[in-house]
mmCIF file of N, CA and C in Angstrom:
data_model
loop_
_atom_site.group_PDB
_atom_site.id
_atom_site.type_symbol
_atom_site.label_atom_id
_atom_site.label_comp_id
_atom_site.label_asym_id
_atom_site.label_seq_id
_atom_site.Cartn_x
_atom_site.Cartn_y
_atom_site.Cartn_z
ATOM 1 N N MET A 1 -13.215 -46.472 -12.287
ATOM 2 C CA MET A 1 -12.372 -45.755 -13.229
ATOM 3 C C MET A 1 -12.798 -44.295 -13.344
ATOM 4 N N ILE A 2 -14.105 -44.081 -13.484
ATOM 5 C CA ILE A 2 -14.615 -42.702 -13.596
ATOM 6 C C ILE A 2 -14.387 -41.947 -12.292
ATOM 7 N N ASP A 3 -14.553 -42.644 -11.156
ATOM 8 C CA ASP A 3 -14.319 -41.995 -9.867
ATOM 9 C C ASP A 3 -12.882 -41.511 -9.737
ATOM 10 N N ARG A 4 -11.926 -42.331 -10.169
ATOM 11 C CA ARG A 4 -10.509 -41.938 -10.108
ATOM 12 C C ARG A 4 -10.241 -40.748 -11.020
ATOM 13 N N LEU A 5 -10.841 -40.756 -12.186
ATOM 14 C CA LEU A 5 -10.666 -39.664 -13.136
ATOM 15 C C LEU A 5 -11.225 -38.369 -12.570
ATOM 16 N N LEU A 6 -12.409 -38.433 -11.977
ATOM 17 C CA LEU A 6 -13.013 -37.237 -11.370
ATOM 18 C C LEU A 6 -12.184 -36.739 -10.193
ATOM 19 N N THR A 7 -11.695 -37.654 -9.366
ATOM 20 C CA THR A 7 -10.873 -37.270 -8.226
ATOM 21 C C THR A 7 -9.581 -36.605 -8.704
ATOM 22 N N SER A 8 -8.944 -37.184 -9.696
ATOM 23 C CA SER A 8 -7.705 -36.614 -10.244
ATOM 24 C C SER A 8 -7.958 -35.236 -10.841
ATOM 25 N N SER A 9 -9.074 -35.097 -11.551
ATOM 26 C CA SER A 9 -9.417 -33.798 -12.145
ATOM 27 C C SER A 9 -9.680 -32.764 -11.069
ATOM 28 N N ALA A 10 -10.356 -33.159 -10.006
ATOM 29 C CA ALA A 10 -10.658 -32.228 -8.913
ATOM 30 C C ALA A 10 -9.384 -31.774 -8.223
ATOM 31 N N VAL A 11 -8.471 -32.690 -7.968
ATOM 32 C CA VAL A 11 -7.201 -32.346 -7.322
ATOM 33 C C VAL A 11 -6.404 -31.394 -8.204
ATOM 34 N N LEU A 12 -6.357 -31.667 -9.486
ATOM 35 C CA LEU A 12 -5.640 -30.796 -10.416
ATOM 36 C C LEU A 12 -6.254 -29.401 -10.455
ATOM 37 N N LEU A 13 -7.569 -29.325 -10.501
ATOM 38 C CA LEU A 13 -8.260 -28.045 -10.530
ATOM 39 C C LEU A 13 -7.998 -27.254 -9.260
ATOM 40 N N LEU A 14 -8.082 -27.896 -8.107
ATOM 41 C CA LEU A 14 -7.844 -27.210 -6.835
ATOM 42 C C LEU A 14 -6.406 -26.725 -6.714
ATOM 43 N N SER A 15 -5.452 -27.522 -7.143
ATOM 44 C CA SER A 15 -4.061 -27.098 -7.042
ATOM 45 C C SER A 15 -3.784 -25.941 -7.997
ATOM 46 N N THR A 16 -4.432 -25.917 -9.147
ATOM 47 C CA THR A 16 -4.269 -24.809 -10.087
ATOM 48 C C THR A 16 -4.843 -23.523 -9.508
ATOM 49 N N CYS A 17 -6.022 -23.615 -8.915
ATOM 50 C CA CYS A 17 -6.645 -22.436 -8.311
ATOM 51 C C CYS A 17 -5.817 -21.928 -7.149
ATOM 52 N N ALA A 18 -5.333 -22.821 -6.324
ATOM 53 C CA ALA A 18 -4.572 -22.422 -5.138
ATOM 54 C C ALA A 18 -3.269 -21.756 -5.508
ATOM 55 N N SER A 19 -2.640 -22.155 -6.597
ATOM 56 C CA SER A 19 -1.357 -21.572 -6.960
ATOM 57 C C SER A 19 -1.484 -20.101 -7.309
ATOM 58 N N GLY A 20 -2.602 -19.665 -7.849
ATOM 59 C CA GLY A 20 -2.803 -18.256 -8.164
ATOM 60 C C GLY A 20 -3.055 -17.420 -6.931
ATOM 61 N N VAL A 21 -3.608 -18.000 -5.900
ATOM 62 C CA VAL A 21 -3.945 -17.270 -4.681
ATOM 63 C C VAL A 21 -2.765 -17.198 -3.726
ATOM 64 N N ALA A 22 -1.902 -18.188 -3.758
ATOM 65 C CA ALA A 22 -0.854 -18.308 -2.758
ATOM 66 C C ALA A 22 0.373 -17.443 -3.042
ATOM 67 N N GLN A 23 0.343 -16.643 -4.076
ATOM 68 C CA GLN A 23 1.498 -15.809 -4.385
ATOM 69 C C GLN A 23 1.677 -14.761 -3.297
ATOM 70 N N PRO A 24 2.863 -14.714 -2.686
ATOM 71 C CA PRO A 24 3.085 -13.733 -1.627
ATOM 72 C C PRO A 24 3.270 -12.327 -2.209
ATOM 73 N N ASP A 25 2.995 -11.338 -1.374
ATOM 74 C CA ASP A 25 3.263 -9.959 -1.777
ATOM 75 C C ASP A 25 4.765 -9.774 -1.923
ATOM 76 N N VAL A 26 5.144 -8.975 -2.893
ATOM 77 C CA VAL A 26 6.548 -8.652 -3.109
ATOM 78 C C VAL A 26 6.721 -7.167 -2.823
ATOM 79 N N ALA A 27 7.600 -6.830 -1.895
ATOM 80 C CA ALA A 27 7.882 -5.424 -1.600
ATOM 81 C C ALA A 27 8.310 -4.741 -2.893
ATOM 82 N N ALA A 28 7.839 -3.516 -3.094
ATOM 83 C CA ALA A 28 8.102 -2.825 -4.358
ATOM 84 C C ALA A 28 8.396 -1.353 -4.127
ATOM 85 N N VAL A 29 8.953 -0.732 -5.141
ATOM 86 C CA VAL A 29 9.172 0.712 -5.171
ATOM 87 C C VAL A 29 8.589 1.245 -6.470
ATOM 88 N N ILE A 30 8.203 2.505 -6.454
ATOM 89 C CA ILE A 30 7.628 3.128 -7.641
ATOM 90 C C ILE A 30 8.720 3.343 -8.683
ATOM 91 N N ASP A 31 8.409 2.959 -9.907
ATOM 92 C CA ASP A 31 9.319 3.124 -11.032
ATOM 93 C C ASP A 31 8.835 4.296 -11.885
ATOM 94 N N LYS A 32 9.683 5.271 -12.095
ATOM 95 C CA LYS A 32 9.375 6.426 -12.940
ATOM 96 C C LYS A 32 8.067 7.112 -12.519
ATOM 97 N N PRO A 33 8.072 7.746 -11.338
ATOM 98 C CA PRO A 33 6.848 8.417 -10.888
ATOM 99 C C PRO A 33 6.447 9.542 -11.830
ATOM 100 N N THR A 34 5.151 9.691 -12.014
ATOM 101 C CA THR A 34 4.601 10.757 -12.850
ATOM 102 C C THR A 34 3.700 11.632 -11.989
ATOM 103 N N LYS A 35 3.266 12.717 -12.562
ATOM 104 C CA LYS A 35 2.333 13.593 -11.863
ATOM 105 C C LYS A 35 1.065 12.812 -11.493
ATOM 106 N N GLU A 36 0.610 11.977 -12.426
ATOM 107 C CA GLU A 36 -0.606 11.182 -12.186
ATOM 108 C C GLU A 36 -0.394 10.138 -11.097
ATOM 109 N N SER A 37 0.759 9.471 -11.120
ATOM 110 C CA SER A 37 1.002 8.436 -10.110
ATOM 111 C C SER A 37 1.169 9.042 -8.724
ATOM 112 N N ARG A 38 1.791 10.228 -8.647
ATOM 113 C CA ARG A 38 1.935 10.898 -7.343
ATOM 114 C C ARG A 38 0.570 11.330 -6.812
ATOM 115 N N ALA A 39 -0.287 11.846 -7.692
ATOM 116 C CA ALA A 39 -1.637 12.250 -7.278
ATOM 117 C C ALA A 39 -2.444 11.029 -6.838
ATOM 118 N N GLU A 40 -2.305 9.925 -7.558
ATOM 119 C CA GLU A 40 -3.014 8.694 -7.208
ATOM 120 C C GLU A 40 -2.568 8.184 -5.837
ATOM 121 N N LEU A 41 -1.271 8.230 -5.561
ATOM 122 C CA LEU A 41 -0.748 7.795 -4.273
ATOM 123 C C LEU A 41 -1.279 8.684 -3.150
ATOM 124 N N ALA A 42 -1.237 9.986 -3.332
ATOM 125 C CA ALA A 42 -1.742 10.908 -2.309
ATOM 126 C C ALA A 42 -3.229 10.680 -2.053
ATOM 127 N N GLN A 43 -3.978 10.441 -3.103
ATOM 128 C CA GLN A 43 -5.411 10.195 -2.960
ATOM 129 C C GLN A 43 -5.668 8.886 -2.209
ATOM 130 N N ALA A 44 -4.895 7.853 -2.509
ATOM 131 C CA ALA A 44 -5.059 6.564 -1.828
ATOM 132 C C ALA A 44 -4.745 6.687 -0.336
ATOM 133 N N VAL A 45 -3.692 7.408 -0.013
ATOM 134 C CA VAL A 45 -3.333 7.599 1.398
ATOM 135 C C VAL A 45 -4.405 8.427 2.100
ATOM 136 N N SER A 46 -4.864 9.493 1.469
ATOM 137 C CA SER A 46 -5.910 10.340 2.038
ATOM 138 C C SER A 46 -7.180 9.541 2.311
ATOM 139 N N ARG A 47 -7.591 8.734 1.350
ATOM 140 C CA ARG A 47 -8.796 7.900 1.540
ATOM 141 C C ARG A 47 -8.622 6.936 2.705
ATOM 142 N N ALA A 48 -7.434 6.344 2.810
ATOM 143 C CA ALA A 48 -7.162 5.400 3.893
ATOM 144 C C ALA A 48 -7.220 6.092 5.257
ATOM 145 N N LEU A 49 -6.977 7.393 5.263
ATOM 146 C CA LEU A 49 -6.994 8.174 6.503
ATOM 147 C C LEU A 49 -8.276 8.987 6.626
ATOM 148 N N ASN A 50 -9.358 8.451 6.082
ATOM 149 C CA ASN A 50 -10.691 9.060 6.173
ATOM 150 C C ASN A 50 -10.753 10.459 5.587
ATOM 151 N N GLY A 51 -10.037 10.681 4.495
ATOM 152 C CA GLY A 51 -10.105 11.956 3.782
ATOM 153 C C GLY A 51 -9.194 13.041 4.321
ATOM 154 N N ALA A 52 -8.341 12.716 5.264
ATOM 155 C CA ALA A 52 -7.409 13.722 5.803
ATOM 156 C C ALA A 52 -6.475 14.185 4.689
ATOM 157 N N PRO A 53 -6.210 15.490 4.631
ATOM 158 C CA PRO A 53 -5.272 15.970 3.611
ATOM 159 C C PRO A 53 -3.860 15.466 3.922
ATOM 160 N N VAL A 54 -3.137 15.082 2.893
ATOM 161 C CA VAL A 54 -1.769 14.594 3.078
ATOM 162 C C VAL A 54 -0.835 15.327 2.123
ATOM 163 N N THR A 55 0.395 15.465 2.551
ATOM 164 C CA THR A 55 1.445 16.032 1.721
ATOM 165 C C THR A 55 2.542 14.990 1.628
ATOM 166 N N LEU A 56 2.853 14.569 0.412
ATOM 167 C CA LEU A 56 3.881 13.561 0.205
ATOM 168 C C LEU A 56 5.020 14.147 -0.616
ATOM 169 N N ALA A 57 6.217 13.679 -0.342
ATOM 170 C CA ALA A 57 7.374 14.085 -1.141
ATOM 171 C C ALA A 57 7.240 13.495 -2.541
ATOM 172 N N ASP A 58 7.804 14.174 -3.523
ATOM 173 C CA ASP A 58 7.749 13.684 -4.901
ATOM 174 C C ASP A 58 8.423 12.321 -5.055
ATOM 175 N N ASP A 59 9.365 12.002 -4.169
ATOM 176 C CA ASP A 59 10.062 10.714 -4.279
ATOM 177 C C ASP A 59 9.525 9.665 -3.299
ATOM 178 N N ALA A 60 8.321 9.885 -2.766
ATOM 179 C CA ALA A 60 7.732 8.917 -1.837
ATOM 180 C C ALA A 60 7.630 7.549 -2.500
ATOM 181 N N LEU A 61 8.070 6.517 -1.808
ATOM 182 C CA LEU A 61 8.035 5.121 -2.244
ATOM 183 C C LEU A 61 8.878 4.837 -3.488
ATOM 184 N N THR A 62 9.852 5.689 -3.781
ATOM 185 C CA THR A 62 10.736 5.423 -4.913
ATOM 186 C C THR A 62 12.049 4.772 -4.476
ATOM 187 N N GLN A 63 12.390 4.888 -3.194
ATOM 188 C CA GLN A 63 13.627 4.299 -2.670
ATOM 189 C C GLN A 63 13.356 3.185 -1.665
ATOM 190 N N ASP A 64 12.193 3.231 -1.041
ATOM 191 C CA ASP A 64 11.823 2.272 -0.012
ATOM 192 C C ASP A 64 10.365 1.883 -0.206
ATOM 193 N N SER A 65 9.999 0.697 0.221
ATOM 194 C CA SER A 65 8.626 0.221 0.036
ATOM 195 C C SER A 65 7.712 0.613 1.190
ATOM 196 N N VAL A 66 8.255 1.289 2.203
ATOM 197 C CA VAL A 66 7.471 1.673 3.381
ATOM 198 C C VAL A 66 7.250 3.180 3.387
ATOM 199 N N LEU A 67 6.032 3.574 3.705
ATOM 200 C CA LEU A 67 5.667 4.981 3.814
ATOM 201 C C LEU A 67 5.062 5.191 5.196
ATOM 202 N N ILE A 68 5.609 6.139 5.947
ATOM 203 C CA ILE A 68 5.114 6.434 7.291
ATOM 204 C C ILE A 68 4.539 7.841 7.283
ATOM 205 N N ILE A 69 3.279 7.948 7.704
ATOM 206 C CA ILE A 69 2.581 9.237 7.705
ATOM 207 C C ILE A 69 2.318 9.658 9.142
ATOM 208 N N GLU A 70 2.773 10.855 9.487
ATOM 209 C CA GLU A 70 2.519 11.417 10.812
ATOM 210 C C GLU A 70 1.516 12.552 10.688
ATOM 211 N N ARG A 71 0.705 12.690 11.719
ATOM 212 C CA ARG A 71 -0.286 13.760 11.748
ATOM 213 C C ARG A 71 0.411 15.124 11.887
ATOM 214 N N THR A 72 -0.111 16.118 11.193
ATOM 215 C CA THR A 72 0.398 17.474 11.305
ATOM 216 C C THR A 72 -0.110 18.073 12.615
ATOM 217 N N HIS A 73 0.777 18.712 13.347
ATOM 218 C CA HIS A 73 0.401 19.284 14.637
ATOM 219 C C HIS A 73 0.155 20.786 14.494
ATOM 220 N N PRO A 74 -0.907 21.286 15.117
ATOM 221 C CA PRO A 74 -1.173 22.726 15.046
ATOM 222 C C PRO A 74 -0.047 23.525 15.713
ATOM 223 N N ARG A 75 0.235 24.663 15.121
ATOM 224 C CA ARG A 75 1.309 25.533 15.640
ATOM 225 C C ARG A 75 0.793 26.960 15.776
ATOM 226 N N ASP A 76 1.452 27.714 16.624
ATOM 227 C CA ASP A 76 1.073 29.118 16.791
ATOM 228 C C ASP A 76 1.731 29.947 15.686
ATOM 229 N N ALA A 77 1.554 31.255 15.741
ATOM 230 C CA ALA A 77 2.079 32.152 14.703
ATOM 231 C C ALA A 77 3.601 32.094 14.604
ATOM 232 N N ASN A 78 4.272 31.703 15.674
ATOM 233 C CA ASN A 78 5.734 31.613 15.677
ATOM 234 C C ASN A 78 6.242 30.229 15.280
ATOM 235 N N GLY A 79 5.328 29.324 14.982
ATOM 236 C CA GLY A 79 5.722 27.981 14.576
ATOM 237 C C GLY A 79 5.891 27.002 15.720
ATOM 238 N N VAL A 80 5.554 27.414 16.937
ATOM 239 C CA VAL A 80 5.681 26.538 18.101
ATOM 240 C C VAL A 80 4.430 25.664 18.199
ATOM 241 N N ARG A 81 4.632 24.370 18.450
ATOM 242 C CA ARG A 81 3.491 23.459 18.576
ATOM 243 C C ARG A 81 2.596 23.866 19.732
ATOM 244 N N LEU A 82 1.279 23.793 19.486
ATOM 245 C CA LEU A 82 0.313 24.199 20.503
ATOM 246 C C LEU A 82 0.079 23.130 21.561
ATOM 247 N N SER A 83 0.247 21.881 21.214
ATOM 248 C CA SER A 83 -0.020 20.826 22.184
ATOM 249 C C SER A 83 1.270 20.338 22.818
ATOM 250 N N GLY A 84 1.107 19.625 23.909
ATOM 251 C CA GLY A 84 2.262 19.070 24.605
ATOM 252 C C GLY A 84 2.608 17.702 24.063
ATOM 253 N N ARG A 85 2.247 16.683 24.801
ATOM 254 C CA ARG A 85 2.584 15.311 24.415
ATOM 255 C C ARG A 85 1.866 14.894 23.141
ATOM 256 N N ASP A 86 2.552 14.109 22.363
ATOM 257 C CA ASP A 86 1.983 13.585 21.121
ATOM 258 C C ASP A 86 1.612 12.124 21.338
ATOM 259 N N LEU A 87 0.304 11.834 21.366
ATOM 260 C CA LEU A 87 -0.157 10.473 21.593
ATOM 261 C C LEU A 87 -0.584 9.775 20.307
ATOM 262 N N ASP A 88 -0.576 10.508 19.193
ATOM 263 C CA ASP A 88 -0.966 9.923 17.906
ATOM 264 C C ASP A 88 0.156 9.040 17.376
ATOM 265 N N LYS A 89 -0.230 7.844 16.937
ATOM 266 C CA LYS A 89 0.741 6.945 16.333
ATOM 267 C C LYS A 89 0.778 7.201 14.834
ATOM 268 N N PRO A 90 1.955 7.137 14.224
ATOM 269 C CA PRO A 90 2.024 7.312 12.769
ATOM 270 C C PRO A 90 1.348 6.139 12.061
ATOM 271 N N GLU A 91 0.868 6.394 10.857
ATOM 272 C CA GLU A 91 0.248 5.368 10.030
ATOM 273 C C GLU A 91 1.312 4.800 9.092
ATOM 274 N N HIS A 92 1.321 3.481 8.961
ATOM 275 C CA HIS A 92 2.303 2.809 8.123
ATOM 276 C C HIS A 92 1.615 2.215 6.893
ATOM 277 N N PHE A 93 2.246 2.423 5.750
ATOM 278 C CA PHE A 93 1.784 1.866 4.483
ATOM 279 C C PHE A 93 2.965 1.154 3.846
ATOM 280 N N ARG A 94 2.672 0.178 2.996
ATOM 281 C CA ARG A 94 3.741 -0.459 2.225
ATOM 282 C C ARG A 94 3.254 -0.685 0.808
ATOM 283 N N LEU A 95 4.182 -0.583 -0.111
ATOM 284 C CA LEU A 95 3.886 -0.791 -1.521
ATOM 285 C C LEU A 95 4.283 -2.214 -1.874
ATOM 286 N N VAL A 96 3.367 -2.927 -2.530
ATOM 287 C CA VAL A 96 3.648 -4.297 -2.949
ATOM 288 C C VAL A 96 3.316 -4.459 -4.421
ATOM 289 N N LYS A 97 3.979 -5.413 -5.019
ATOM 290 C CA LYS A 97 3.701 -5.760 -6.418
ATOM 291 C C LYS A 97 2.919 -7.066 -6.388
ATOM 292 N N MET A 98 1.757 -7.031 -7.047
ATOM 293 C CA MET A 98 0.896 -8.208 -7.154
ATOM 294 C C MET A 98 0.740 -8.510 -8.635
ATOM 295 N N GLY A 99 1.531 -9.439 -9.130
ATOM 296 C CA GLY A 99 1.508 -9.712 -10.566
ATOM 297 C C GLY A 99 2.015 -8.497 -11.316
ATOM 298 N N LYS A 100 1.167 -7.924 -12.184
ATOM 299 C CA LYS A 100 1.547 -6.731 -12.949
ATOM 300 C C LYS A 100 1.147 -5.440 -12.256
ATOM 301 N N HIS A 101 0.409 -5.544 -11.146
ATOM 302 C CA HIS A 101 -0.152 -4.364 -10.499
ATOM 303 C C HIS A 101 0.594 -3.983 -9.229
ATOM 304 N N CYS A 102 0.499 -2.692 -8.889
ATOM 305 C CA CYS A 102 1.037 -2.181 -7.639
ATOM 306 C C CYS A 102 -0.135 -1.943 -6.686
ATOM 307 N N ALA A 103 0.087 -2.237 -5.421
ATOM 308 C CA ALA A 103 -0.960 -2.004 -4.427
ATOM 309 C C ALA A 103 -0.343 -1.366 -3.196
ATOM 310 N N LEU A 104 -1.097 -0.449 -2.609
ATOM 311 C CA LEU A 104 -0.708 0.193 -1.362
ATOM 312 C C LEU A 104 -1.466 -0.503 -0.246
ATOM 313 N N VAL A 105 -0.740 -1.003 0.751
ATOM 314 C CA VAL A 105 -1.348 -1.714 1.871
ATOM 315 C C VAL A 105 -1.254 -0.845 3.116
ATOM 316 N N HIS A 106 -2.413 -0.571 3.714
ATOM 317 C CA HIS A 106 -2.473 0.167 4.974
ATOM 318 C C HIS A 106 -2.253 -0.852 6.086
ATOM 319 N N GLU A 107 -1.138 -0.760 6.784
ATOM 320 C CA GLU A 107 -0.755 -1.780 7.756
ATOM 321 C C GLU A 107 -1.778 -1.943 8.884
ATOM 322 N N ARG A 108 -2.333 -0.868 9.379
ATOM 323 C CA ARG A 108 -3.255 -0.960 10.519
ATOM 324 C C ARG A 108 -4.536 -1.689 10.157
ATOM 325 N N THR A 109 -5.051 -1.447 8.966
ATOM 326 C CA THR A 109 -6.331 -2.026 8.577
ATOM 327 C C THR A 109 -6.197 -3.228 7.648
ATOM 328 N N GLY A 110 -5.053 -3.345 6.973
ATOM 329 C CA GLY A 110 -4.868 -4.410 6.002
ATOM 330 C C GLY A 110 -5.520 -4.116 4.661
ATOM 331 N N LYS A 111 -6.156 -2.962 4.538
ATOM 332 C CA LYS A 111 -6.839 -2.609 3.298
ATOM 333 C C LYS A 111 -5.825 -2.346 2.186
ATOM 334 N N ARG A 112 -6.146 -2.878 0.995
ATOM 335 C CA ARG A 112 -5.292 -2.714 -0.179
ATOM 336 C C ARG A 112 -5.969 -1.801 -1.188
ATOM 337 N N THR A 113 -5.168 -0.948 -1.782
ATOM 338 C CA THR A 113 -5.650 -0.086 -2.849
ATOM 339 C C THR A 113 -4.754 -0.303 -4.059
ATOM 340 N N THR A 114 -5.334 -0.760 -5.152
ATOM 341 C CA THR A 114 -4.573 -0.944 -6.381
ATOM 342 C C THR A 114 -4.307 0.419 -6.996
ATOM 343 N N LEU A 115 -3.071 0.647 -7.388
ATOM 344 C CA LEU A 115 -2.665 1.919 -7.989
ATOM 345 C C LEU A 115 -2.556 1.721 -9.503
ATOM 346 N N ALA A 116 -3.613 2.074 -10.211
ATOM 347 C CA ALA A 116 -3.711 1.801 -11.647
ATOM 348 C C ALA A 116 -2.744 2.645 -12.487
ATOM 349 N N SER A 117 -2.434 3.857 -12.036
ATOM 350 C CA SER A 117 -1.564 4.754 -12.812
ATOM 351 C C SER A 117 -0.104 4.659 -12.404
ATOM 352 N N THR A 118 0.214 3.697 -11.569
ATOM 353 C CA THR A 118 1.558 3.599 -11.003
ATOM 354 C C THR A 118 2.227 2.303 -11.469
ATOM 355 N N THR A 119 3.477 2.427 -11.893
ATOM 356 C CA THR A 119 4.267 1.232 -12.191
ATOM 357 C C THR A 119 5.291 1.061 -11.084
ATOM 358 N N CYS A 120 5.520 -0.208 -10.728
ATOM 359 C CA CYS A 120 6.486 -0.446 -9.655
ATOM 360 C C CYS A 120 7.361 -1.633 -9.993
ATOM 361 N N LEU A 121 8.478 -1.685 -9.299
ATOM 362 C CA LEU A 121 9.460 -2.752 -9.470
ATOM 363 C C LEU A 121 9.654 -3.448 -8.126
ATOM 364 N N PRO A 122 9.944 -4.749 -8.154
ATOM 365 C CA PRO A 122 10.259 -5.413 -6.898
ATOM 366 C C PRO A 122 11.467 -4.747 -6.243
ATOM 367 N N LYS A 123 11.440 -4.663 -4.952
ATOM 368 C CA LYS A 123 12.562 -4.005 -4.238
ATOM 369 C C LYS A 123 13.655 -4.989 -3.973
#
């Protein structure tokens, strides 16, 4: 009798724990971006790119959950690119909603950064 009770309790406990972990990411967009949320997003992207400076549009991730970052190419005084072929691949990020929080996922590395100052809505 006690063995059955312990087994039932263990199964219930495991299923409860698993249900919190198994929640899939939900694609999201930023809701009501602020100066702070835009700065937080730029900082998260910069950190993901090893501190490279980034310039993002004020409406980044407000219409779509995907953000694509391309490297800036050096140009001469006339604005002509100095290099020929471009072999750099753009970096892809996606915004997801995890419970009440928003997270930026770097697609290449899988690294997630929680955006504490940002509110988002499911897309």
